CSV table of C-alpha atoms in Angstrom, one decimal:
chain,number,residue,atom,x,y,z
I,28,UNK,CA,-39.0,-4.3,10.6
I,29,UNK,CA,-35.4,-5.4,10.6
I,30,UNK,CA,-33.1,-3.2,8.0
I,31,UNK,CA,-29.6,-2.6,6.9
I,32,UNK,CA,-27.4,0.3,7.2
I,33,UNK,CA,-25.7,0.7,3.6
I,34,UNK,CA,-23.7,2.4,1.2
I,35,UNK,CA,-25.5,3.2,-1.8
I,36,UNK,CA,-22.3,3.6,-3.6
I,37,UNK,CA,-20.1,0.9,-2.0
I,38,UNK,CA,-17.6,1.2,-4.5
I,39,UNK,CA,-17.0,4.5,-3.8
I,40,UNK,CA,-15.5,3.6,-0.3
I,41,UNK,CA,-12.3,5.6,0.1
I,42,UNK,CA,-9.1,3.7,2.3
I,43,UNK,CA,-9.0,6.3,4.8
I,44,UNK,CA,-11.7,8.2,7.2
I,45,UNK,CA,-9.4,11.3,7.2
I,46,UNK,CA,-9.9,14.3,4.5
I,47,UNK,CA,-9.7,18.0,4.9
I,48,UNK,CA,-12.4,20.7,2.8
I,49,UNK,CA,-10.6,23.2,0.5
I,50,UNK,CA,-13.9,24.6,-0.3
I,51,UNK,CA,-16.8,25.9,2.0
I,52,UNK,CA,-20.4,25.3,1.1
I,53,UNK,CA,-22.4,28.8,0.8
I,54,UNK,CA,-25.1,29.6,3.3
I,55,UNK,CA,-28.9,28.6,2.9
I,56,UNK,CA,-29.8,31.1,0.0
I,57,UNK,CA,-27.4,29.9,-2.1
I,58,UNK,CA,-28.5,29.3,-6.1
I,59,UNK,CA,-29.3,26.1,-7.5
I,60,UNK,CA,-26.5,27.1,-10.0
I,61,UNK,CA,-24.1,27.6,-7.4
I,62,UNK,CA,-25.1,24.1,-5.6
I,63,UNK,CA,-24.9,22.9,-9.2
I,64,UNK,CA,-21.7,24.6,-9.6
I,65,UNK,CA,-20.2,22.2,-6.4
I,66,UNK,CA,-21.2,19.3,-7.8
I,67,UNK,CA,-18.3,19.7,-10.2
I,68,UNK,CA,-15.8,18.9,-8.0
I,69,UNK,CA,-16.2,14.8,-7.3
I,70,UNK,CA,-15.9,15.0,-3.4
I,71,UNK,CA,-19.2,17.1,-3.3
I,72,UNK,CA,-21.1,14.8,-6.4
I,73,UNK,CA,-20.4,11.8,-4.4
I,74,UNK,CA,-21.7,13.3,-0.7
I,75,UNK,CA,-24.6,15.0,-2.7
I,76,UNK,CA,-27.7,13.2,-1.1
I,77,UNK,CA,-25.5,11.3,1.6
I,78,UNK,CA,-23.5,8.3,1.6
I,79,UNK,CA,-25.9,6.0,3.6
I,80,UNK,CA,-29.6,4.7,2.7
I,81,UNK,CA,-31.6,2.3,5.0
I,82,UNK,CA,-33.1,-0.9,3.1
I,83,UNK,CA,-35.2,-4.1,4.7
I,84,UNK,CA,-33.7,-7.4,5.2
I,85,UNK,CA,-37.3,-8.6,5.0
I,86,UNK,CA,-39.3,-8.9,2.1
I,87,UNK,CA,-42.6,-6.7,2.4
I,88,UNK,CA,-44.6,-8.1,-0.6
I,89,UNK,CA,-48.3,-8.5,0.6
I,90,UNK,CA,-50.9,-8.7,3.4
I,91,UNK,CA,-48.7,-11.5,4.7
I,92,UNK,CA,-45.8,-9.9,4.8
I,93,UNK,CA,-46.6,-6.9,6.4
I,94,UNK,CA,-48.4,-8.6,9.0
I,95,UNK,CA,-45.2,-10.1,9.9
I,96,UNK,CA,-42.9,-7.6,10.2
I,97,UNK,CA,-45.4,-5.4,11.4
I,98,UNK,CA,-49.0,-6.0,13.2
I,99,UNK,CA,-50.2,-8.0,14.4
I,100,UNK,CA,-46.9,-10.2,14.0
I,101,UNK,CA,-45.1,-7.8,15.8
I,102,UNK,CA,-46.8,-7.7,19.1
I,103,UNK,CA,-45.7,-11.1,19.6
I,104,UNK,CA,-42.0,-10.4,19.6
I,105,UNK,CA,-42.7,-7.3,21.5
I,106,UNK,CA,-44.4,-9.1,24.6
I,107,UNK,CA,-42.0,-11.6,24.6
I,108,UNK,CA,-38.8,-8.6,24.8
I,109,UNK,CA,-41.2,-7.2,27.3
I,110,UNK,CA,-41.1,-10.4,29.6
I,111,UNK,CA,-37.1,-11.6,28.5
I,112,UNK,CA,-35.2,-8.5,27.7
I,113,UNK,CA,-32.1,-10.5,26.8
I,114,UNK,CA,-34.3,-11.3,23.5
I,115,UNK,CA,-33.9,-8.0,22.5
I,116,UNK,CA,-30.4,-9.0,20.6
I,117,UNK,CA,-31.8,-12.2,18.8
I,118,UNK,CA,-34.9,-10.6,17.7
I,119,UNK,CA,-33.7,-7.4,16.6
I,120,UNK,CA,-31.1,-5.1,15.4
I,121,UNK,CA,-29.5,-4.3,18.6
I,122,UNK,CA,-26.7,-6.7,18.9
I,123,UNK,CA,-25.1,-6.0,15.7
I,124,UNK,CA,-25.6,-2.0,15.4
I,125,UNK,CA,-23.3,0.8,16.6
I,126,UNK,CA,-23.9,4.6,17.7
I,127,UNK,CA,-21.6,6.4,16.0
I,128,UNK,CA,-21.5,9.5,18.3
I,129,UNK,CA,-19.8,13.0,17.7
I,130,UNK,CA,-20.6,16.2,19.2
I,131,UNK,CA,-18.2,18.0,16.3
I,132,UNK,CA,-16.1,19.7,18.5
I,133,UNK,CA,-12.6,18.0,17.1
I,134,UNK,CA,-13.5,16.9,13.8
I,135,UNK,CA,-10.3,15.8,11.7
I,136,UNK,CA,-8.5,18.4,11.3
I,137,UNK,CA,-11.3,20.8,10.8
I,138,UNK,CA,-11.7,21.0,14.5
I,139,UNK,CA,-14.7,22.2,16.6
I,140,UNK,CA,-17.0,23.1,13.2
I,141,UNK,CA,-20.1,21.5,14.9
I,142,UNK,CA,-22.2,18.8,14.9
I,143,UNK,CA,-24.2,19.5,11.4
I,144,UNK,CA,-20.7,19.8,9.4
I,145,UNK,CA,-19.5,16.5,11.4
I,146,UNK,CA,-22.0,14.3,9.2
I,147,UNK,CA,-20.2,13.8,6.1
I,148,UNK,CA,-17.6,12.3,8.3
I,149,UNK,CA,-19.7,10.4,10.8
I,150,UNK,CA,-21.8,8.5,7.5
I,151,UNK,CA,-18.3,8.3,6.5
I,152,UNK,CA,-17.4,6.3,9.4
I,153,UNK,CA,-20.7,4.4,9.5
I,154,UNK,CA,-19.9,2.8,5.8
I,155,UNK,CA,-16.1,2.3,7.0
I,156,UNK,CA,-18.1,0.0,9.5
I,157,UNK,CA,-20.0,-1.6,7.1
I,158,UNK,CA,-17.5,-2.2,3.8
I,159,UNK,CA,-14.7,-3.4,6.6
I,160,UNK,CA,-16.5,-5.0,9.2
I,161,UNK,CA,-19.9,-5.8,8.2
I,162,UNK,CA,-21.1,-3.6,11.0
I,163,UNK,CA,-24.2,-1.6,11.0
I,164,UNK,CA,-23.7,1.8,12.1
I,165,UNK,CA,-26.1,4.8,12.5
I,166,UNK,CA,-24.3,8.5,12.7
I,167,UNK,CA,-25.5,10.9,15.5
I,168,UNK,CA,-24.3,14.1,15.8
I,169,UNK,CA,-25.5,16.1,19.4
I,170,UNK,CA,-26.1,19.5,19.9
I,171,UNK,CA,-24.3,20.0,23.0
I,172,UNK,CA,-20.8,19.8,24.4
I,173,UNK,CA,-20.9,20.2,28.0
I,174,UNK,CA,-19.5,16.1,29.1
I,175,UNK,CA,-22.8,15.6,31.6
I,176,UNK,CA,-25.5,16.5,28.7
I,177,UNK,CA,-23.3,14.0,26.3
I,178,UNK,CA,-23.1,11.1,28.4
I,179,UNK,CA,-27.1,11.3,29.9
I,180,UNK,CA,-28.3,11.7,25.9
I,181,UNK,CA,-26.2,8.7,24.8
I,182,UNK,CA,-27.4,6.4,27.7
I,183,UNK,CA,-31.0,7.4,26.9
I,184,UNK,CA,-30.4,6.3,23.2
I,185,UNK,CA,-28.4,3.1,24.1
I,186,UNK,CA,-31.5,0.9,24.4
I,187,UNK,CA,-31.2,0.7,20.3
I,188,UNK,CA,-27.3,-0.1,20.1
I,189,UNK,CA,-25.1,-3.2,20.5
I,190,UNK,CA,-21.8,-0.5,21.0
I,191,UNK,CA,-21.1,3.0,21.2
I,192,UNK,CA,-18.5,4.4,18.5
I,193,UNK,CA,-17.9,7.9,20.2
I,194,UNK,CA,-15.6,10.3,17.3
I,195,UNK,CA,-14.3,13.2,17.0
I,196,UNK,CA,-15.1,14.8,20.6
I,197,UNK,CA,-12.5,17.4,21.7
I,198,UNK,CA,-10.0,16.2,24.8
I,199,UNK,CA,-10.0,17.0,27.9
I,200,UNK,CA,-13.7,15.9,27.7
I,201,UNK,CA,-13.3,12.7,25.3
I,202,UNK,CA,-11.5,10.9,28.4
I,203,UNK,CA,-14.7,12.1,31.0
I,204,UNK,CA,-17.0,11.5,28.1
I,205,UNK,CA,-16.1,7.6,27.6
I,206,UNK,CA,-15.0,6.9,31.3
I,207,UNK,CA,-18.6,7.8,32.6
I,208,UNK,CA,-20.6,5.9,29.8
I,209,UNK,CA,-18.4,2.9,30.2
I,210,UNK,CA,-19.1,3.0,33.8
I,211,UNK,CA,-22.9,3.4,33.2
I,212,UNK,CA,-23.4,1.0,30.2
I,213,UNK,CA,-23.2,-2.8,30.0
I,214,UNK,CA,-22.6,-2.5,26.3
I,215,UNK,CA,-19.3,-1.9,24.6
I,216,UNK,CA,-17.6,2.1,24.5
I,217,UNK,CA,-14.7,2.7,22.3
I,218,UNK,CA,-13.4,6.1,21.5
I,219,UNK,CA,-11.7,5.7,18.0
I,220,UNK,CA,-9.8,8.6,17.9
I,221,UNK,CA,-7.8,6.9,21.0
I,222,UNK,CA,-7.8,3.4,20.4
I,223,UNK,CA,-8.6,2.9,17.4
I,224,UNK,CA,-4.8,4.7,16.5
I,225,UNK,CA,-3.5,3.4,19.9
I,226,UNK,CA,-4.0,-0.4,18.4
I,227,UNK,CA,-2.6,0.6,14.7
I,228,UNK,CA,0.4,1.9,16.1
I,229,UNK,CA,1.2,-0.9,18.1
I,230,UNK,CA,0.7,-3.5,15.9
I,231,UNK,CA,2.8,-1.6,13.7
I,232,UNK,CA,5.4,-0.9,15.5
I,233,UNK,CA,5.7,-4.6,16.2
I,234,UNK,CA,6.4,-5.5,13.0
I,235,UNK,CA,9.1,-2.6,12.6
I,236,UNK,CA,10.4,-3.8,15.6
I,237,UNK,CA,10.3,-7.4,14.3
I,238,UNK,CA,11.9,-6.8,11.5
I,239,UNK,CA,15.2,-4.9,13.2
I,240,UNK,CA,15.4,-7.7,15.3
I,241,UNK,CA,14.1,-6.0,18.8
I,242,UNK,CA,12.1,-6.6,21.3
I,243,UNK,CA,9.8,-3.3,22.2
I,244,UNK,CA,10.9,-3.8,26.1
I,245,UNK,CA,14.5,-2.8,24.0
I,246,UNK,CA,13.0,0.4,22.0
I,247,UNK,CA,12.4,3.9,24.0
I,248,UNK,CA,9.8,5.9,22.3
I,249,UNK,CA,8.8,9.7,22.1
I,250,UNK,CA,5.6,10.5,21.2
I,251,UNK,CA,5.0,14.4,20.1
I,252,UNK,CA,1.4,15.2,21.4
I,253,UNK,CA,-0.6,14.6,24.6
I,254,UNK,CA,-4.1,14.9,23.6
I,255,UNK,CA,-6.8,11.7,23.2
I,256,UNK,CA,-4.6,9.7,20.6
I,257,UNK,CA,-0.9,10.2,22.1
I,258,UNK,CA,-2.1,9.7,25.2
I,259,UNK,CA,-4.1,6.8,24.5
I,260,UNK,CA,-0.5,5.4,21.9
I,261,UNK,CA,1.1,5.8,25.8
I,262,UNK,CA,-0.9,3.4,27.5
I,263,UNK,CA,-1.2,0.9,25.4
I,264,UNK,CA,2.6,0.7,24.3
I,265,UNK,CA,3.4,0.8,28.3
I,266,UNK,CA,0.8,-2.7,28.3
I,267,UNK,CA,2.4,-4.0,25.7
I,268,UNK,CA,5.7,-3.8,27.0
I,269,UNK,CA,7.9,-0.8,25.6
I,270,UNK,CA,10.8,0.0,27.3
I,271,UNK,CA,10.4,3.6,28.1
I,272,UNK,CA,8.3,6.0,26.3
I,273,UNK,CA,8.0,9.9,27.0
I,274,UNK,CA,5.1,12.0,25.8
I,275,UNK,CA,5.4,16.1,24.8
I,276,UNK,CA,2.6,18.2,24.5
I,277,UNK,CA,3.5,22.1,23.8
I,278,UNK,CA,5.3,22.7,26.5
I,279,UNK,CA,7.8,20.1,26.5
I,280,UNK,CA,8.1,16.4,28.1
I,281,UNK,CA,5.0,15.5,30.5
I,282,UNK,CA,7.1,15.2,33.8
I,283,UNK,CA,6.2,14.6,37.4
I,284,UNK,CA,8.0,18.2,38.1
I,285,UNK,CA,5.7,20.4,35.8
I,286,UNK,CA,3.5,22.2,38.1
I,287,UNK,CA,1.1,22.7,35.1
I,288,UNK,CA,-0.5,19.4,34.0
I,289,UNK,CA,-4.2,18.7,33.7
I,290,UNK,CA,-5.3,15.8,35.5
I,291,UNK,CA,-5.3,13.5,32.9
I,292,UNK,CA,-1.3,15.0,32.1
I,293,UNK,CA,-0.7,13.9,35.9
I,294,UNK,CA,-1.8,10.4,35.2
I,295,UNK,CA,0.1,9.7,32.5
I,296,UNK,CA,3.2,11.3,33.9
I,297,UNK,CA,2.8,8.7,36.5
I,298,UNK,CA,3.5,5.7,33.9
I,299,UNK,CA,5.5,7.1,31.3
I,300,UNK,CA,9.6,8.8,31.1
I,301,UNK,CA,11.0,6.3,33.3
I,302,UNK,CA,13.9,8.0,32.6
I,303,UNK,CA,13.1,11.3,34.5
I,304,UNK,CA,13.6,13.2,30.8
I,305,UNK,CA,12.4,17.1,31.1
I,306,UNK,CA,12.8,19.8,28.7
I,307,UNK,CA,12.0,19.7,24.6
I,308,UNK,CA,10.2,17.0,22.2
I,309,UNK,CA,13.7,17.8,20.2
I,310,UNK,CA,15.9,16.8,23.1
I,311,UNK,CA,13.8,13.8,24.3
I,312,UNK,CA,14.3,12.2,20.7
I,313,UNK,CA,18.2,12.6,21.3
I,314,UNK,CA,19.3,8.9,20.8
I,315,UNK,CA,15.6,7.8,20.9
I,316,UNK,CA,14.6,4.9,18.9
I,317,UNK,CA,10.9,5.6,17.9
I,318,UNK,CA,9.3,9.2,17.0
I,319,UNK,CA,5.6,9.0,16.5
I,320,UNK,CA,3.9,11.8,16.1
I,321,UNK,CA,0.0,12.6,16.5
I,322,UNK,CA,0.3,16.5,17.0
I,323,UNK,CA,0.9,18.4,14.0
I,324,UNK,CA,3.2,20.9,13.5
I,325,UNK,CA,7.2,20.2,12.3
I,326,UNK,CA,10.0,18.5,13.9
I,327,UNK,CA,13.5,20.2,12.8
I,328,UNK,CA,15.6,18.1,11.0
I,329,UNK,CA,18.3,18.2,13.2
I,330,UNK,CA,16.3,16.8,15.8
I,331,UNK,CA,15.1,13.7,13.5
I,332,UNK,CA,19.2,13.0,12.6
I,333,UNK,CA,20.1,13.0,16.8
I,334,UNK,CA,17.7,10.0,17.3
I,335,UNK,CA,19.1,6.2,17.3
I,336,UNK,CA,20.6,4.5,14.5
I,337,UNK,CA,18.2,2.0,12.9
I,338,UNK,CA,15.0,4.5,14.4
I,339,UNK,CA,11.3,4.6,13.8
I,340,UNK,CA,9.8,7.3,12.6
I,341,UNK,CA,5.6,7.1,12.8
I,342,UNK,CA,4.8,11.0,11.4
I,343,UNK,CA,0.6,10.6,11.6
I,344,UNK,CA,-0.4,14.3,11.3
I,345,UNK,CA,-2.8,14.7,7.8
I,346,UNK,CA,-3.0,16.0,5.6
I,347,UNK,CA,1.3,17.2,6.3
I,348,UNK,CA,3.0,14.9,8.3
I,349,UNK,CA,5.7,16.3,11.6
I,350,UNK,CA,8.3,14.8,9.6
I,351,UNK,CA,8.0,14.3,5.9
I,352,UNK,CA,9.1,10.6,5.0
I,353,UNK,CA,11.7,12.1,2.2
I,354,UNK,CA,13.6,13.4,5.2
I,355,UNK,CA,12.8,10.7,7.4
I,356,UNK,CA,13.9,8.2,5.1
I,357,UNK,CA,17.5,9.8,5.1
I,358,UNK,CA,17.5,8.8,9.2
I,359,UNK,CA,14.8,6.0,9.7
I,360,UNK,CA,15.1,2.7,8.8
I,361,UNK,CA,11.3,2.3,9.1
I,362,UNK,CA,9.0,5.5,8.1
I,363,UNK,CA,5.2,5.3,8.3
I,364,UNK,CA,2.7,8.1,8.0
I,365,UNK,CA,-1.3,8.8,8.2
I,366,UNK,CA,-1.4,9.3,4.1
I,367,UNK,CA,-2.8,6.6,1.9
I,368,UNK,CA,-0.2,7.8,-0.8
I,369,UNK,CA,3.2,6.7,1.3
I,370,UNK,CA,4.0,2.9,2.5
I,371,UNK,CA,2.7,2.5,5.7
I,372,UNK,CA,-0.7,4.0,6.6
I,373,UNK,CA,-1.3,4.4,9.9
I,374,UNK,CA,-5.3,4.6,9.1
I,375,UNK,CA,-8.0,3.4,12.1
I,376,UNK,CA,-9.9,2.1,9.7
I,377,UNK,CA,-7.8,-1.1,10.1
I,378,UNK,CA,-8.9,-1.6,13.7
I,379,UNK,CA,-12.1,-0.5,14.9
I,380,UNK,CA,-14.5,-2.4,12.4
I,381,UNK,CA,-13.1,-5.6,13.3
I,382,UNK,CA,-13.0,-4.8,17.0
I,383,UNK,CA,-16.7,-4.3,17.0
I,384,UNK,CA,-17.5,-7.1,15.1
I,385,UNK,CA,-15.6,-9.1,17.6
I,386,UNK,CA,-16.9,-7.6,20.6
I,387,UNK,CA,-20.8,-8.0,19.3
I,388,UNK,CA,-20.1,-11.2,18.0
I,389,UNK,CA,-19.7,-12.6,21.5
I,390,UNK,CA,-21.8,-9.7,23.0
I,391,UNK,CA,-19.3,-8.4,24.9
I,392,UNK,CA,-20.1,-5.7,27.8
I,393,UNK,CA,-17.1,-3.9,27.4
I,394,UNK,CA,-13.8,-3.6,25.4
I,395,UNK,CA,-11.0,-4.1,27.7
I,396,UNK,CA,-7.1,-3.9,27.3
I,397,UNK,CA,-6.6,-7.5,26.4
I,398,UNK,CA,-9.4,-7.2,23.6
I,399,UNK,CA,-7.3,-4.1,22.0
I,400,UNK,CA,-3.9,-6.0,22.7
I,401,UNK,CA,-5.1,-9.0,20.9
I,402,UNK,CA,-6.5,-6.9,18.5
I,403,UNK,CA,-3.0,-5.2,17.7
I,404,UNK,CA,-1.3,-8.5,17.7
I,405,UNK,CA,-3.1,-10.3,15.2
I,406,UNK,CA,-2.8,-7.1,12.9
I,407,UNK,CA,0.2,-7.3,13.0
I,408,UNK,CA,0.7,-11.1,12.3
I,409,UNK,CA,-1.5,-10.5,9.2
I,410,UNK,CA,1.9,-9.0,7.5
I,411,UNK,CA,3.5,-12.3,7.7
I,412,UNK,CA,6.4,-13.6,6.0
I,413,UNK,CA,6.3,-10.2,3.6
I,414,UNK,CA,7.2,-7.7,6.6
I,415,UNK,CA,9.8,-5.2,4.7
I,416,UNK,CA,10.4,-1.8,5.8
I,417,UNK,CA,7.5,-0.2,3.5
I,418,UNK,CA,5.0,-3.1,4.8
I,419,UNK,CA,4.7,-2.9,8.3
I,420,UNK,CA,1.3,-2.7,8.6
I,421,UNK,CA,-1.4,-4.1,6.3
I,422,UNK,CA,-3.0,-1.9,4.0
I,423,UNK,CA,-7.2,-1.7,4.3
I,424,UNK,CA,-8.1,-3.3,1.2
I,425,UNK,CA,-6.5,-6.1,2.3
I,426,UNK,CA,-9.5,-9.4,3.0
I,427,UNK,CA,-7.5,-10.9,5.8
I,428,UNK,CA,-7.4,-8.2,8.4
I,429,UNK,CA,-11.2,-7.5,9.5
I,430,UNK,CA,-11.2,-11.6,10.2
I,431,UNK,CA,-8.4,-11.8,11.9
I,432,UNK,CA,-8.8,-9.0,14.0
I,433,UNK,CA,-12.8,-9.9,14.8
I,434,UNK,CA,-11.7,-13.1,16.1
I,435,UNK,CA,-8.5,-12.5,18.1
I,436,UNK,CA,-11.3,-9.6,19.7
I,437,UNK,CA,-13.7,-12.3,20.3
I,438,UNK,CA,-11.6,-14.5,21.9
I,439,UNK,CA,-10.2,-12.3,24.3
I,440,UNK,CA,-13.8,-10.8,25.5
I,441,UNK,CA,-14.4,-14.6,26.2
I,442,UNK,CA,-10.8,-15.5,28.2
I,443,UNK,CA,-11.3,-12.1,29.9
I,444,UNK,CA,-15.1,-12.7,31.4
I,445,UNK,CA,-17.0,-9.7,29.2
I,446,UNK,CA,-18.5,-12.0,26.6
I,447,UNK,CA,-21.8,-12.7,27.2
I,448,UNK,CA,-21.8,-15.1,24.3
């Protein structure tokens, strides 16, 4: 039977996949009063029950109906999947359905609270799907986090899906984790958590760019954090062409002389700090035209004033930003931040649905580097004429941006080979 992932309460759709809990749920013998007694506050009310339902698409009215869209009808479609495979994404949900796949170890910033607390926010994701892409997503939350066990459970599932959404899965292993699966599948892999903020950035920092009057080949960036996002924000501003761009985890600049990166620290020492720059995050951003910053924690305000005249500032830690926009604003002539209540929301939610309905659109097998370039580019372009320094990126809410970004995807999955439609 063909069905529909929904939102029983689509209007309850928040503009951003990021929260935190002030408030921790009691264990199993809790009192109806006290479950009662949650339900006050509106965040638990509105999760009570879920956020997601399953409906048909198919009416299911009598004899005729059901022997339709289920025997004997069925076995028709069945044998002929058996005999063509490929028919598997006309005749049924595959094509236009995504895995939304967590293991809970790096969940917002909760962090590793496990796979059974990861659901609010993986049905939170699946609806972001839905109300922004018109993607179909299913939630599925594993019960193991060695890398191995991840990526043999999610091949075995992949059968049902069009794409694989992974989220919220802890780095070092989120880099393994996708690698391997995009090596093993012929269906589209996308860590969100990376790209999906790798492509927001860059389309906004287009704009900011645009609007001083630069090229990025003329901007060098810092970025303050070397996990999945900041190292993700690296590659994909080296793609697109910034001039320099050096990344700090805690113990300084990633350099080729540090005898104590991780492999995947190595690699991106390899392509990033053309410059040779060693030492602090605050003495990197010494004359440095962009900040953005994707690791928590606070950057002293003496190191924000030392950067270039005319800088960016891009301060995406939630819910408390490395550099609050009241004092970046006294430095920056653009500020943007991960909060839905300051200009400029850095929020993922503007990328990844319409990069999946792009890439199942055409069927793609894979999302490649053009497809998230193009994506980027034509988020940006939906600012327009109104670029200002407090709209430099699209908000969510806004109709043009899932469009525009689903076909700029799809047209780069077909000039690049991968679509298969």
């Amino acid at each position: 039977m063909a069905a529909e992932i929904v939102n029983p309460r689509s209007d309850s759709v928040s503009d951003s996949d990021s929260g935190s809990v002030s408030d921790s749920v009691g264990d199993s013998g809790s009192s109806l009063d006290s479950l009662d007694s949650l339900d006050l506050d509106p965040a638990f009310a509105l999760h009570r029950g879920g956020k997601m339902a399953v409906r048909a698409t198919v009416p299911v009215r009598d004899k005729d109906d059901l022997s339709l869209a289920y025997t004997p009808g069925v076995a028709k479609v069945c044998s002929a999947i058996a005999e063509q495979p490929e028919l598997v994404d006309d005749y049924t949900w595959k094509s236009s359905v995504v895995a939304v796949v967590t293991d809970g170890t790096a969940v917002l910033g909760l962090g590793d609270i496990g796979p059974q607390a990861s659901l609010p926010v993986m049905e939170g994701k699946a609806i972001l799907f839905k109300q922004f892409g018109g993607v179909d997503a299913v939630p599925i939350a594993l019960d193991c986090t060695d890398a191995d066990e991840i990526v043999e459970t999610v091949v075995r599932l992949a059968p049902s899906f069009g794409g694989v959404n992974l989220e919220d899965i802890s780095a070092p292993r989120c880099f393994e984790i996708e690698r391997k699966l995009q090596e093993r599948l012929d269906i589209p892999v996308f860590h969100d958590d990376q790209h999906g903020t790798a492509v927001v950035t860059l389309a906004a920092l287009r704009n900011a760019a645009r609007l001083s009057g630069r090229s990025l080949g003329e901007l060098r960036a810092v970025i303050s954090g070397a996990g999945a996002a900041g190292v993700a924000i690296a590659k994909m501003l080296v793609e697109a062409g910034i001039g320099d761009v050096a990344v700090a985890d805690r113990k300084g600049v990633v350099s080729a002389d540090r005898d104590d990166l991780t492999p995947v620290k190595r690699e991106l020492a390899e392509f990033t700090n053309k410059a040779g720059r060693s030492g602090s995050l605050e003495a990197a951003l010494a004359g440095a035209d962009v900040f953005i910053g994707v690791s928590g924690g606070t950057v002293p305000e003496a190191a924000v004033a030392s950067m270039a005249p005319g800088a960016f500032v891009f301060a995406m830690a939630n819910p408390n930003p490395e550099v609050h926009p009241e004092v970046a604003h006294k430095y920056a002539a653009v500020v943007a931040t991960g909060r839905s209540d300051f200009p400029n929301q850095i929020n993922n939610v503007l990328a990844f649905p319409g990069i999946f309905a792009g890439a199942l659109q055409v069927r793609a097998s894979r999302i490649t580097e053009g497809m998230k370039l193009a994506a980027a580019e034509a988020l940006a372009s939906v600012v327009g004429d109104d670029l200002s320094a407090e709209y430099v990126i699209p908000s969510p809410f806004d109709e043009r941006v899932a469009p525009a970004v689903t076909a700029a995807v799809a047209a780069a999955a077909r000039a690049e080979g991968v679509a298969r439609r």
